[in-house]
Short mmCIF file of C-alpha atoms in Angstrom, two decimals:
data_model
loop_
_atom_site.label_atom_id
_atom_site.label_comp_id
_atom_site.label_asym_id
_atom_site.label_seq_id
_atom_site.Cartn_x
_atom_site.Cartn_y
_atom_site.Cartn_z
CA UNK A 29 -5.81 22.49 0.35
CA UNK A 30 -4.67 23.85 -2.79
CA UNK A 31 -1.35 21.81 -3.69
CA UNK A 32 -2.77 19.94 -6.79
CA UNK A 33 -1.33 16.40 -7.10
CA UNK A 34 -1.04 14.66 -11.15
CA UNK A 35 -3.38 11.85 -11.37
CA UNK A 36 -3.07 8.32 -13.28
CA UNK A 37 -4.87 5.85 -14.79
CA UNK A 38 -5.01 2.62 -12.77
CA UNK A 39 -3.88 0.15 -15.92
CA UNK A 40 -7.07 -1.96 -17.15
CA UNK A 41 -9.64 -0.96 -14.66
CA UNK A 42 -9.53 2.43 -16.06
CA UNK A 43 -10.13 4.26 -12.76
CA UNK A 44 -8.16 8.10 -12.53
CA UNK A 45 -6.78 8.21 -9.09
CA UNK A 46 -4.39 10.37 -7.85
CA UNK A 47 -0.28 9.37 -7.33
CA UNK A 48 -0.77 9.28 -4.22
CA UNK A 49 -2.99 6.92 -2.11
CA UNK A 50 -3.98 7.20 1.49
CA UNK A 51 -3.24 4.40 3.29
CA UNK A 52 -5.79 3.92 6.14
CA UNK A 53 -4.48 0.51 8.04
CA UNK A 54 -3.43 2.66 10.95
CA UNK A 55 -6.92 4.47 11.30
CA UNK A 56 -7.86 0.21 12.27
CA UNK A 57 -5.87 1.28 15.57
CA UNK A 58 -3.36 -1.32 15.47
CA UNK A 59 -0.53 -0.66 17.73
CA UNK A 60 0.69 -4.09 17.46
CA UNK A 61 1.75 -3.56 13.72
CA UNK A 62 2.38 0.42 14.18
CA UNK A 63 3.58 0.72 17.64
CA UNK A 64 1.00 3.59 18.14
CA UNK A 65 -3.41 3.85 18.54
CA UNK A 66 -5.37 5.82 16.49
CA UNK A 67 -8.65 6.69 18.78
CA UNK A 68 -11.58 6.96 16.59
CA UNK A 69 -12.09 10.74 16.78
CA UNK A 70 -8.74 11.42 15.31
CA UNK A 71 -9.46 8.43 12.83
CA UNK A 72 -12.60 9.84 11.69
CA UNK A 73 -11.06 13.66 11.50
CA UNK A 74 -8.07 11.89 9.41
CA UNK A 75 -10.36 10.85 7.04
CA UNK A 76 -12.66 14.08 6.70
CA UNK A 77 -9.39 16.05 5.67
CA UNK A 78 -8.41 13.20 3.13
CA UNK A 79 -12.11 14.22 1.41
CA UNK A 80 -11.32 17.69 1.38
CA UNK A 81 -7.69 17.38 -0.13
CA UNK A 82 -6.74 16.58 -3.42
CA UNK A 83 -6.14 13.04 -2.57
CA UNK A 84 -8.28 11.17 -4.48
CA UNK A 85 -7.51 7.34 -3.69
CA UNK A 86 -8.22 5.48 -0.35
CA UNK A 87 -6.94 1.78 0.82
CA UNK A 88 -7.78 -0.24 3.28
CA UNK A 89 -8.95 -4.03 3.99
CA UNK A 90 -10.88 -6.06 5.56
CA UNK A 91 -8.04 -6.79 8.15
CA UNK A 92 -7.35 -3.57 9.02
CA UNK A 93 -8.21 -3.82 12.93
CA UNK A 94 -10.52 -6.90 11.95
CA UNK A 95 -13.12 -4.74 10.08
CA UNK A 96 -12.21 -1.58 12.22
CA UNK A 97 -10.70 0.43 9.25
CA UNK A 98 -13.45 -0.09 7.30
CA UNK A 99 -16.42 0.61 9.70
CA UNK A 100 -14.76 4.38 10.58
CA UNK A 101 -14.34 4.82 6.60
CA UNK A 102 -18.33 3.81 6.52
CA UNK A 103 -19.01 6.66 9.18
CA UNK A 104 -17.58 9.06 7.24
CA UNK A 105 -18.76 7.96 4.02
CA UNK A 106 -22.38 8.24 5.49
CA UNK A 107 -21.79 11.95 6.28
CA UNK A 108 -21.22 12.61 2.81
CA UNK A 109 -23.70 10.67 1.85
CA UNK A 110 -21.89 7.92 -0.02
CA UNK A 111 -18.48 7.76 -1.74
CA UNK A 112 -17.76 11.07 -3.51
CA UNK A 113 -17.73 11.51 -7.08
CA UNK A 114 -14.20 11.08 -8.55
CA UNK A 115 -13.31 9.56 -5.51
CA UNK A 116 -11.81 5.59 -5.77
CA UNK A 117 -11.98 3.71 -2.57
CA UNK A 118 -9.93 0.22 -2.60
CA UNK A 119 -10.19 -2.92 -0.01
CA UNK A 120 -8.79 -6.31 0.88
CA UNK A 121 -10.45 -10.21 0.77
CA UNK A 122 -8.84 -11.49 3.98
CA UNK A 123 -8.79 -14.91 5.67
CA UNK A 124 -10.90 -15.05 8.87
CA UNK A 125 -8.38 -13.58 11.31
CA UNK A 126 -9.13 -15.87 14.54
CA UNK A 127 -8.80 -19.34 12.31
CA UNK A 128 -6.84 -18.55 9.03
CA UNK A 129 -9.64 -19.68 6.83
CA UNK A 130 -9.43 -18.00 3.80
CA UNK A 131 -11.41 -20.43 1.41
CA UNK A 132 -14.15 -19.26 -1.09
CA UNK A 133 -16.71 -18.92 1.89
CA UNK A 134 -14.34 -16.68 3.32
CA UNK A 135 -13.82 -14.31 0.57
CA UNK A 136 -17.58 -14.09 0.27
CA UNK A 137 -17.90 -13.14 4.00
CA UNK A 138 -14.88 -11.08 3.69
CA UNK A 139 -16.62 -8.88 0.64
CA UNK A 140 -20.17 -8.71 2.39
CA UNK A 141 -18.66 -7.45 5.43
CA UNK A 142 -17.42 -4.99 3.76
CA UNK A 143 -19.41 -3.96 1.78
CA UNK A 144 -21.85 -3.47 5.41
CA UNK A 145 -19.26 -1.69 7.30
CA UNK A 146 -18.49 0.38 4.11
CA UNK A 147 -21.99 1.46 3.72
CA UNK A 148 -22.02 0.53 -0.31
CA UNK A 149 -23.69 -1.30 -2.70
CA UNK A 150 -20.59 -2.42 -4.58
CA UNK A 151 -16.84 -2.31 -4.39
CA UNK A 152 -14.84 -0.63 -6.93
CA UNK A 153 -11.26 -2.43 -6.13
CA UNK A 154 -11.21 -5.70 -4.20
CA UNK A 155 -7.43 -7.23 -3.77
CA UNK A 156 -7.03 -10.66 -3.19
CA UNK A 157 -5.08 -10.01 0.26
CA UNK A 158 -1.71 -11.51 2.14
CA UNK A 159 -3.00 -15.54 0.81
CA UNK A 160 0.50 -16.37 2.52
CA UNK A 161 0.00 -15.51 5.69
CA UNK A 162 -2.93 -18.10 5.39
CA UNK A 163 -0.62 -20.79 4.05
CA UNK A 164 -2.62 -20.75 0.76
CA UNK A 165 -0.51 -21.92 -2.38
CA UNK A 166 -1.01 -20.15 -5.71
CA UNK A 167 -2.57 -23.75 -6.71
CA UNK A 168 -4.80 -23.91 -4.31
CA UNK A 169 -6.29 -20.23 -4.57
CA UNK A 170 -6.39 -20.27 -7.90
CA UNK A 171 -8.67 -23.84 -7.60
CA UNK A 172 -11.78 -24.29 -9.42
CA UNK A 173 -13.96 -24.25 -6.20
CA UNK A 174 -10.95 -21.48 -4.69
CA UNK A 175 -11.11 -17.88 -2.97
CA UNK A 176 -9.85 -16.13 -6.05
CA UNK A 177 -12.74 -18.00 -8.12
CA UNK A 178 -15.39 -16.29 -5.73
CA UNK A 179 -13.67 -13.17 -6.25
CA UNK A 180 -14.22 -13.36 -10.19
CA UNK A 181 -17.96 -14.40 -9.09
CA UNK A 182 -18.48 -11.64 -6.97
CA UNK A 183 -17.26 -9.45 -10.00
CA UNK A 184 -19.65 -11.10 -12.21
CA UNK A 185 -22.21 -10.27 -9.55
CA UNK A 186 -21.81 -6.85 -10.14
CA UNK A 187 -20.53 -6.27 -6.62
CA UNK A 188 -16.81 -5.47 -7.18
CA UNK A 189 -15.88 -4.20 -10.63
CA UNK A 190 -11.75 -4.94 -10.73
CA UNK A 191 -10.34 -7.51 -9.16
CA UNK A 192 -6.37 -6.70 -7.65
CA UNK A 193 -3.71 -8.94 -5.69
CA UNK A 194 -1.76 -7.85 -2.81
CA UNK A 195 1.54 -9.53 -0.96
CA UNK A 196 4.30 -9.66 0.41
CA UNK A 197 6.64 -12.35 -1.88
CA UNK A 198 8.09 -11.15 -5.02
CA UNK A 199 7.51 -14.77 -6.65
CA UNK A 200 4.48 -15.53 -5.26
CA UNK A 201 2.61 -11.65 -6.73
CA UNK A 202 4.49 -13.05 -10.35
CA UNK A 203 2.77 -16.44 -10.24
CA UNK A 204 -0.96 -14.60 -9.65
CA UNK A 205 0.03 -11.33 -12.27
CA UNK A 206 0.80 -14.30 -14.92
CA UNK A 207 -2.48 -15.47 -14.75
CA UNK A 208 -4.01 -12.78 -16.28
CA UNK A 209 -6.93 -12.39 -13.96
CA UNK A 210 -5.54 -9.43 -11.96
CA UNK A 211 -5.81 -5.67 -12.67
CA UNK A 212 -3.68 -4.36 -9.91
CA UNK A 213 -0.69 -5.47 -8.35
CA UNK A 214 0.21 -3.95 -4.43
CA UNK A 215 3.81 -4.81 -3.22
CA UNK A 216 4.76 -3.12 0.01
CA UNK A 217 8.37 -2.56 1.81
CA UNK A 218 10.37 -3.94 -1.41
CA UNK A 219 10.68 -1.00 -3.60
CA UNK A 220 12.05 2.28 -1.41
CA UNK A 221 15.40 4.08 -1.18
CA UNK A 222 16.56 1.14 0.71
CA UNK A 223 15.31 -1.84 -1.34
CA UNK A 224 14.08 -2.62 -4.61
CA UNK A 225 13.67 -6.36 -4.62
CA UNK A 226 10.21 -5.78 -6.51
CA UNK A 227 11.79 -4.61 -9.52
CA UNK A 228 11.26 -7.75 -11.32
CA UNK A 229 7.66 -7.43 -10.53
CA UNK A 230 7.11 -3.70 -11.88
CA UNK A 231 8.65 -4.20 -14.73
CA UNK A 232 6.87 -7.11 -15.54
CA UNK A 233 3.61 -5.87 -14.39
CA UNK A 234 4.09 -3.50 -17.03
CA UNK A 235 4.93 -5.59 -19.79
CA UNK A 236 1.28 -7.45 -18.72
CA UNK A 237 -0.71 -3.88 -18.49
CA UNK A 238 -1.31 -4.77 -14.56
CA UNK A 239 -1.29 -1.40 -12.87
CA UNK A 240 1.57 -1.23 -9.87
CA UNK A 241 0.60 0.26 -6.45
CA UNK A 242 3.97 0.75 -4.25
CA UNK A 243 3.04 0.64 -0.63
CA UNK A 244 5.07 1.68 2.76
CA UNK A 245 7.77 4.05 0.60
CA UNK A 246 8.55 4.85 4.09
CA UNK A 247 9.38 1.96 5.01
CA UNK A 248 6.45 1.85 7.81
CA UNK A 249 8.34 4.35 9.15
CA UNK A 250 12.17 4.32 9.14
CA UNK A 251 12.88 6.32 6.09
CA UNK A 252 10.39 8.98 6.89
CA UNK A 253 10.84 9.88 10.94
CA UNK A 254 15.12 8.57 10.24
CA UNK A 255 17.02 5.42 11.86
CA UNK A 256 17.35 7.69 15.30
CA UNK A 257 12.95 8.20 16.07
CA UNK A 258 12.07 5.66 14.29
CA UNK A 259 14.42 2.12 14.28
CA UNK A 260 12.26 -0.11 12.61
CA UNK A 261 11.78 -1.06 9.05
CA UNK A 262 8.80 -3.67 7.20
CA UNK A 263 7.01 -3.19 10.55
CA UNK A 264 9.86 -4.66 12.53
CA UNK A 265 12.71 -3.54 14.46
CA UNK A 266 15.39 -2.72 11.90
CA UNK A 267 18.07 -4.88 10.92
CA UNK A 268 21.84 -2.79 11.54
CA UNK A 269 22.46 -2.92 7.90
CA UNK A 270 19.28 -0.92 7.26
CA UNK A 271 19.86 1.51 9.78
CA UNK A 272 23.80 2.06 8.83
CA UNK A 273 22.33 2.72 5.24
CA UNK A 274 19.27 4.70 6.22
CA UNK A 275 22.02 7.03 8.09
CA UNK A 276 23.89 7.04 4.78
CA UNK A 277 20.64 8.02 3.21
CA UNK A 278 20.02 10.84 5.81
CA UNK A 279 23.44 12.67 5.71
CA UNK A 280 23.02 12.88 1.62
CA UNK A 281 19.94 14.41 2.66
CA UNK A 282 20.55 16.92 5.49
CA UNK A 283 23.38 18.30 3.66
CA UNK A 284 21.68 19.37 0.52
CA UNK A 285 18.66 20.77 2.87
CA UNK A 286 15.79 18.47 1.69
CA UNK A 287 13.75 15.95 4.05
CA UNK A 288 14.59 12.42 4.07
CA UNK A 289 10.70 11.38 3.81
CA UNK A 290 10.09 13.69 0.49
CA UNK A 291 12.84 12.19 -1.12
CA UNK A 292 11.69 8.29 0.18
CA UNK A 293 8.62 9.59 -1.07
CA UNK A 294 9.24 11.13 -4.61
CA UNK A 295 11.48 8.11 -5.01
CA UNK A 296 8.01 6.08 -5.20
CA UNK A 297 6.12 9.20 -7.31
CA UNK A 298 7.99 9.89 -9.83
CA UNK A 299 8.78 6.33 -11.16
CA UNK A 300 6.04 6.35 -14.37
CA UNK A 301 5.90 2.06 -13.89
CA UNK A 302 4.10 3.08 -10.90
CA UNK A 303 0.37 4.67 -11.01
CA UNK A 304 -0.18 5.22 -7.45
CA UNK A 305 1.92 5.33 -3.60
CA UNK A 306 0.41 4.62 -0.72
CA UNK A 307 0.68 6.19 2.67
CA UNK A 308 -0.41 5.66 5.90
CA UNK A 309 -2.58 8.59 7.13
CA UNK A 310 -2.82 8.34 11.17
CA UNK A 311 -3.58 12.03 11.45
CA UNK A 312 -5.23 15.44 9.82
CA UNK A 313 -1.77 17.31 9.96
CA UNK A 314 -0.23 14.10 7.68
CA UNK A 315 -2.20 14.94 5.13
CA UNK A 316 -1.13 18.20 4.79
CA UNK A 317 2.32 17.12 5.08
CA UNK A 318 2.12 14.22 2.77
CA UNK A 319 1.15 16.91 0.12
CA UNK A 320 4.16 19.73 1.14
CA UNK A 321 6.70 16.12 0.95
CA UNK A 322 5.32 15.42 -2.49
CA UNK A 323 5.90 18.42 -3.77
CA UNK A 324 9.36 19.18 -2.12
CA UNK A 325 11.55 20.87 -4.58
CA UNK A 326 14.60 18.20 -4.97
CA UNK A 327 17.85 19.15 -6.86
CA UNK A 328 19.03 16.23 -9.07
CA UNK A 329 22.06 16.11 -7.38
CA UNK A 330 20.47 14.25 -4.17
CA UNK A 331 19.17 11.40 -7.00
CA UNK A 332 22.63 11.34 -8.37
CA UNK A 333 24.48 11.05 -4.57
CA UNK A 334 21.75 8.63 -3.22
CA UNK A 335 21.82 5.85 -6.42
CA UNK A 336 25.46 5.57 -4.63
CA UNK A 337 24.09 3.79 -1.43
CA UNK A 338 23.96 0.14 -1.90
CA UNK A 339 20.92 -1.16 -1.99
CA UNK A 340 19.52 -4.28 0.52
CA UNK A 341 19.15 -7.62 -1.73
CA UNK A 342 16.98 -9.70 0.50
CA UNK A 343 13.30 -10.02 0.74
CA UNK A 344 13.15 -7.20 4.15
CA UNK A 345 10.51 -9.67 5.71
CA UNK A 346 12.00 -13.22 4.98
CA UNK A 347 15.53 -12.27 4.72
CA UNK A 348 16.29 -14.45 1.71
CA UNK A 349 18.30 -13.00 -1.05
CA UNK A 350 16.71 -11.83 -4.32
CA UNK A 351 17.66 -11.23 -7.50
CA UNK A 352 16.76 -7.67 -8.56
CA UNK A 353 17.08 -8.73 -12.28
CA UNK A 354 14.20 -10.99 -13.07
CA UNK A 355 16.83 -14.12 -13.15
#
């Protein structure tokens, strides 16, 4: 593939990668969060064509079909005879998913077991993953004998070199980025053409030197396929309001010829707060169509037409309202 895509650094950890990340939750085959499988053959032909495109940042945890994600990555990372040169490959510290554990034993498990399935000797990027799904408090993960302490351990170690955070809650990603103790920041769903309730944390992730990764620009789904194939928005079914302004959204973008999902996308790529987008990669073809959608020629009227839409105020998981402006 020879569409070249501009590269960034990743704040602190000083790591190059490419705008735009590879998202590789749906090669865990998990039709309960995607509504679709991903066999392993197509998985592991997904991933061969991400290593021969100029994509140059993968993502994926240990969650990610309980390990499954992971374990295809390893295959493929064995055929080329370890992680490529230039290449940065990023995972997730999860809680044990058939108890909710997700103390410091856990995070140790978590990181071997990945490490194993990945096939390396160290990590480059470990996020401290989804704590509130767990019911874990900022307190308590951030306690002396805590998961995020054995995370700064395991750094010590030598086995992960940059520690990163990853959630869903505007205010709860603020509380950890304040600490100081995280590199890279991941906030999903809350900053697209639709919704931009993580302002507050961009713009203060910058202000610390955190590096922002914006995942699902899509939406999972609905601002990329449009509110008729695909109804459903944060990995949900979509709310009415989000469709009626996803619709708005498409018209602005059918009538001055340019795809809905390059302009969902671009939204996301060209924002300089933010060094890297991820997106899910479920298939060879989407790679080579993530690339054509990144580059998609956009006229500045679209920009001008879309920042007209209202924009969705409340958290698109919780449904509480949020304040855009920090206050």
């Amino acid at each position: 593939m020879s569409t070249a895509l501009p590269r960034r650094i990743l704040g602190r950890t000083g790591l190059e990668v490419s705008i735009v990340c590879a998202g590789c939750a749906p090669l865990g085959n998990m039709p309960e969060t995607f509504g679709y499988s991903v066999p392993e053959k197509q998985a592991l032909a997904t991933l061969r064509a991400i290593f021969h495109s100029p994509i140059t940042f993968l993502d994926t945890a240990a969650a990610y079909g309980d390990g499954e994600s992971e374990r295809r990555i390893g295959l493929v990372l064995r055929e080329l005879g370890g992680l490529p040169p230039g290449y940065v490959l990023a995972t997730k510290a999860d809680r044990d998913l058939a108890t909710g554990r997700f103390d410091a034993w856990q995070v140790r498990r978590s990181v071997e077991r990945s490490l194993k399935l990945l096939g390396l000797q160290k990590l480059q990027l470990v996020y401290f993953h989804d704590p509130e799904h767990a019911g874990l408090s900022v307190s308590d993960a951030l306690a002396p004998e805590g998961p995020v302490r054995m995370l700064l351990a395991l750094r010590d170690a030598g086995l992960i070199e940059h520690i990163g955070v990853a959630a869903g809650p505007i205010d709860m990603l603020l509380a950890y980025i304040e600490t100081g103790l995280f590199e890279v920041v991941i906030t999903h769903n809350r900053y697209t053409l639709l919704n931009r309730t993580a302002e507050p944390l961009i713009q203060r992730a910058n202000e610390l030197g955190v590096a922002v990764v914006n995942a699902a620009p899509y939406g999972s789904g609905l601002l990329a396929k449009g509110p008729s194939a695909y109804p459903r928005y944060a990995y949900r079914q979509a709310h009415p309001e989000e469709l009626e302004r996803a619709r708005q959204l498409e018209e602005i973008c059918t009538r001055h010829g340019v795809p809905l999902a390059a302009v969902a996308l671009q939204f996301s790529l060209r924002d300089p707060r933010i060094a890297a987008t991820i997106v899910g990669m479920s298939r060879p073809e989407r790679v080579e169509d993530t690339l054509r959608l990144a580059t998609w020629p956009i006229p500045d009227i679209v920009w001008e037409e879309l920042a007209a839409v209202p924009l969705l105020p409340y958290d698109p998981q919780t449904g509480q309202l949020v304040s855009t402006t920090g206050k």
